[in-house]
Amino acid sequence: MNSGKRVFHNNEDCPVRNVVAQIGDKWSLLILFALVDGPERFNALKSRIEGISQRMLTQTLRDLEREGYISRTVYPEVPVRVEYALTELGKGIVKPLYELVLWADKHQPTIERARKTYDKHKK
Amino acid sequence: MNSGKRVFHNNEDCPVRNVVAQIGDKWSLLILFALVDGPERFNALKSRIEGISQRMLTQTLRDLEREGYISRTVYPEVPVRVEYALTELGKGIVKPLYELVLWADKHQPTIERARKTYDKHKK
DNA sequence: CTGGATCCCAATTGATACTG
DNA sequence: CAGTATCAATTGGGATCCAG
């Protein structure tokens, strides 16, 4: 329907929207990739992901946990230790994400050039 | 170096950062996918991408143009017609993005379940 | 009329200070 | 250590205005 074109963009159940809503923010991808090498503690993540505030780290971790991408484990030691790790689902999404990153990395020079051309052309 | 772990997250030239900076926002993906079927005019995009404001559409189109993902062509008719289209680079990134969307679509039910479990568990 | 710029206000995000 | 609370700064939505 709709003159033969798949309309992907208008509905609540649009798969593109769902991707964007879940990981299309500034920090989710960084956090997921920060966990590929294994579980990390809160403050370890904070220092690995340069520029993130505790506020955003907490909030994004909660969101990712809610969607099922990561798990949160509290070890009741003193002082308390909280570890975040990728779930199976989280490990799963990292694969296509990694393809994307590889692509972007490969084409980075092209983009760099495009940017310069644009900036020079437009006053 | 760094105890054998690739450190991906701290630097300016981190490829993950570059991806996120370019398409990790609320609208870029939607716009790219709205153009896979062929060029579209400004207002056509605005109505296809439900919920976007002119402000954000203009701004995100400019950004995508700057990075080289889309082209902007002005046809000096009356009234003026402005068409946006994917460049070769834009068509290129859509492929890994599509993989990601397929993955997300496939695992949507799992995520849905995770969300419900989380919401029920946490008061 | 179409594409887009501007202004104002609400919503998000960020920087710290503080707490269990 | 792992957060929460608070307030400042940034960003986004929507109406309005403008050029061709």
XYZ file of C-alpha atoms (C1' of nucleotides) in Angstrom:
286
model
C 0.000 0.000 0.000
C 0.916 3.632 -0.066
C 1.898 3.597 -3.738
C 4.237 0.673 -3.351
C 6.591 2.284 -0.896
C 7.061 0.744 2.460
C 6.096 3.377 4.942
C 8.492 2.924 7.783
C 8.305 6.227 9.510
C 4.844 7.119 10.634
C 3.903 4.443 13.118
C 4.524 3.654 16.728
C 5.603 0.149 15.802
C 8.124 1.320 13.246
C 11.308 -0.677 13.777
C 13.522 2.283 12.938
C 11.875 4.324 15.662
C 12.438 1.552 18.133
C 16.145 1.412 17.412
C 16.482 5.146 17.668
C 14.491 5.333 20.854
C 16.646 2.708 22.523
C 20.190 3.406 21.503
C 19.944 6.585 19.449
C 21.162 8.841 22.164
C 24.488 10.292 23.041
C 25.631 7.697 25.560
C 24.008 4.283 25.039
C 26.395 3.148 22.316
C 29.425 4.253 24.300
C 28.247 2.325 27.335
C 27.498 -0.834 25.364
C 30.930 -0.756 23.769
C 32.554 -0.028 27.108
C 31.165 -3.358 28.312
C 32.228 -5.619 25.433
C 35.483 -6.533 27.154
C 33.663 -7.676 30.266
C 31.751 -6.358 33.276
C 32.675 -2.990 34.731
C 31.896 -1.095 37.876
C 30.097 2.227 37.946
C 33.139 4.390 38.459
C 35.209 2.392 36.008
C 32.606 3.142 33.354
C 32.560 6.759 34.350
C 36.274 7.119 33.791
C 36.323 5.036 30.590
C 33.561 7.095 29.031
C 35.106 10.478 28.999
C 32.759 13.400 29.410
C 29.749 11.574 30.834
C 28.247 12.861 34.061
C 27.141 10.576 36.881
C 23.631 11.723 36.237
C 23.599 10.606 32.609
C 25.557 7.444 33.354
C 23.070 6.385 36.016
C 20.105 7.243 33.865
C 21.375 5.571 30.718
C 22.434 2.464 32.632
C 18.916 2.228 34.060
C 17.403 2.548 30.598
C 19.697 -0.090 29.116
C 18.932 -2.372 32.023
C 15.229 -1.852 31.531
C 15.468 -2.779 27.840
C 17.405 -5.875 28.835
C 20.746 -5.001 27.231
C 22.713 -4.961 30.460
C 22.497 -6.492 33.924
C 23.199 -4.828 37.243
C 24.678 -6.858 40.076
C 25.215 -5.537 43.584
C 27.867 -7.226 45.691
C 27.094 -6.315 49.304
C 30.680 -5.798 50.320
C 32.102 -2.815 52.126
C 32.305 -0.595 50.283
C 29.536 -1.787 48.033
C 30.462 -3.004 44.544
C 28.055 -2.704 41.614
C 28.897 -4.391 38.347
C 27.289 -3.827 35.011
C 27.566 -6.432 32.257
C 26.142 -7.123 28.823
C 23.306 -9.648 28.762
C 22.962 -12.084 25.866
C 20.695 -9.517 24.242
C 23.304 -6.851 24.781
C 26.016 -9.019 23.260
C 23.680 -9.606 20.342
C 23.098 -5.983 19.480
C 26.784 -5.193 19.702
C 27.439 -7.242 16.560
C 25.423 -5.147 14.095
C 26.593 -2.071 15.949
C 30.152 -3.129 15.421
C 29.547 -3.491 11.682
C 28.270 0.045 11.702
C 31.303 1.309 13.543
C 33.627 -0.505 11.138
C 31.852 1.119 8.226
C 32.045 4.553 9.797
C 35.684 4.105 10.657
C 36.508 3.066 7.103
C 34.681 6.005 5.583
C 35.834 8.542 8.107
C 38.244 10.214 5.645
C 35.464 10.659 3.096
C 33.266 12.284 5.679
C 36.101 14.499 6.823
C 36.567 15.672 3.248
C 32.843 16.218 2.760
C 32.768 18.364 5.859
C 35.648 20.520 4.716
C 34.177 20.982 1.263
C 30.864 21.959 2.789
C 32.381 24.435 5.216
C 34.497 26.045 2.539
C 31.705 26.216 -0.010
C 29.148 27.675 2.366
C 30.736 30.996 3.345
C 48.822 -1.358 26.035
C 46.272 -0.640 28.694
C 46.276 -4.191 30.000
C 45.420 -5.693 26.650
C 42.058 -4.014 26.273
C 41.447 -1.835 23.324
C 40.530 1.517 24.709
C 37.870 2.805 22.399
C 36.210 5.427 24.487
C 38.540 8.090 25.642
C 39.814 9.718 22.496
C 38.629 12.259 20.017
C 39.382 9.893 17.160
C 37.393 7.071 18.664
C 35.304 5.539 15.872
C 32.366 4.863 18.156
C 32.228 8.519 19.102
C 32.230 9.486 15.467
C 29.264 7.282 14.674
C 27.349 8.544 17.638
C 28.108 12.152 16.879
C 26.901 11.797 13.324
C 23.795 9.660 13.414
C 23.230 9.022 17.102
C 20.530 11.590 17.476
C 16.812 11.434 17.430
C 16.215 12.247 13.766
C 19.160 11.370 11.526
C 18.288 7.704 11.146
C 14.675 8.482 10.386
C 15.688 10.917 7.681
C 18.183 8.539 6.088
C 15.586 5.786 5.962
C 12.977 8.175 4.628
C 15.239 8.718 1.627
C 16.026 5.100 0.727
C 13.099 4.916 -1.692
C 14.351 7.952 -3.589
C 14.649 11.735 -3.330
C 12.057 13.659 -1.368
C 11.099 17.273 -0.970
C 11.305 19.165 2.276
C 7.641 19.072 3.115
C 7.276 15.476 1.965
C 9.938 14.526 4.496
C 8.248 16.578 7.145
C 5.001 14.682 6.712
C 6.653 11.274 6.351
C 8.622 11.721 9.542
C 5.877 12.154 12.033
C 6.620 14.405 14.949
C 9.619 16.244 13.572
C 9.564 20.034 13.652
C 10.707 22.191 10.742
C 13.457 23.451 12.931
C 14.901 19.995 13.577
C 14.294 18.819 10.017
C 16.204 21.766 8.572
C 18.999 21.432 11.071
C 19.424 17.681 10.747
C 19.290 17.873 6.938
C 22.077 20.459 7.062
C 24.174 18.246 9.290
C 23.654 15.198 7.109
C 24.496 17.252 4.048
C 27.625 18.530 5.728
C 28.791 14.994 6.527
C 28.147 14.030 2.928
C 25.290 11.582 3.500
C 22.688 13.518 1.546
C 22.566 16.055 -1.270
C 20.394 19.127 -1.527
C 19.147 20.289 -4.905
C 17.182 23.474 -5.460
C 14.982 23.636 -8.546
C 14.289 27.325 -9.174
C 10.684 26.857 -10.136
C 7.704 28.752 -8.781
C 7.112 27.812 -6.114
C 10.627 26.629 -5.399
C 11.271 22.909 -5.106
C 14.031 21.524 -2.905
C 14.932 17.870 -3.149
C 17.028 15.853 -0.765
C 18.611 12.564 -1.820
C 21.042 10.003 -0.464
C 24.568 10.329 -1.821
C 26.660 7.225 -2.486
C 28.008 7.620 1.037
C 24.475 7.864 2.363
C 23.438 4.725 0.487
C 26.498 3.049 1.937
C 25.723 3.705 5.568
C 22.135 2.622 5.160
C 23.278 -0.979 4.676
C 24.821 -1.534 8.125
C 22.014 0.548 9.576
C 19.498 -1.733 7.963
C 21.173 -4.753 9.548
C 20.798 -3.055 12.880
C 17.149 -2.347 12.295
C 16.528 -5.943 11.249
C 18.167 -7.131 14.428
C 16.142 -4.766 16.563
C 12.947 -5.711 14.830
C 13.613 -9.402 15.348
C 14.375 -8.971 19.032
C 11.633 -6.492 19.740
C 9.511 -9.030 21.631
C 12.428 -9.899 23.908
C 12.945 -6.253 24.703
C 9.258 -5.761 25.322
C 9.339 -8.606 27.822
C 12.477 -7.277 29.509
C 10.809 -3.933 29.946
C 7.717 -5.428 31.558
C 9.756 -7.580 33.907
C 11.825 -4.574 34.922
C 8.819 -2.354 35.538
C 7.062 -4.994 37.574
C 10.106 -5.927 39.599
C 11.079 -2.378 40.467
C 8.115 -1.159 42.530
C 2.567 28.764 -2.010
C 7.315 26.330 -0.456
C 11.509 26.334 2.293
C 13.562 28.155 6.021
C 15.001 31.677 9.837
C 13.838 33.615 14.416
C 11.978 34.063 18.876
C 10.157 32.336 23.074
C 9.192 28.813 26.259
C 9.251 23.927 27.942
C 11.953 19.875 28.383
C 16.725 17.564 28.645
C 21.181 17.479 29.973
C 25.270 18.827 32.512
C 28.041 20.221 36.746
C 28.428 19.824 41.353
C 27.293 19.140 46.176
C 25.591 15.969 49.173
C 24.055 11.200 51.236
C 23.775 5.950 52.672
C 31.600 3.685 45.995
C 27.467 4.385 43.934
C 24.353 6.931 43.548
C 20.451 11.231 44.515
C 19.226 16.247 44.677
C 19.659 20.742 43.007
C 20.330 24.254 39.911
C 22.472 26.165 35.617
C 23.074 25.573 30.666
C 21.694 23.555 26.384
C 18.449 21.765 23.212
C 13.961 21.058 21.082
C 8.948 22.321 19.878
C 5.788 25.560 18.013
C 4.260 29.861 16.437
C 5.498 33.467 13.637
C 7.894 35.976 10.232
C 10.404 36.347 5.789
C 12.349 35.569 0.922
C 11.600 33.900 -3.685
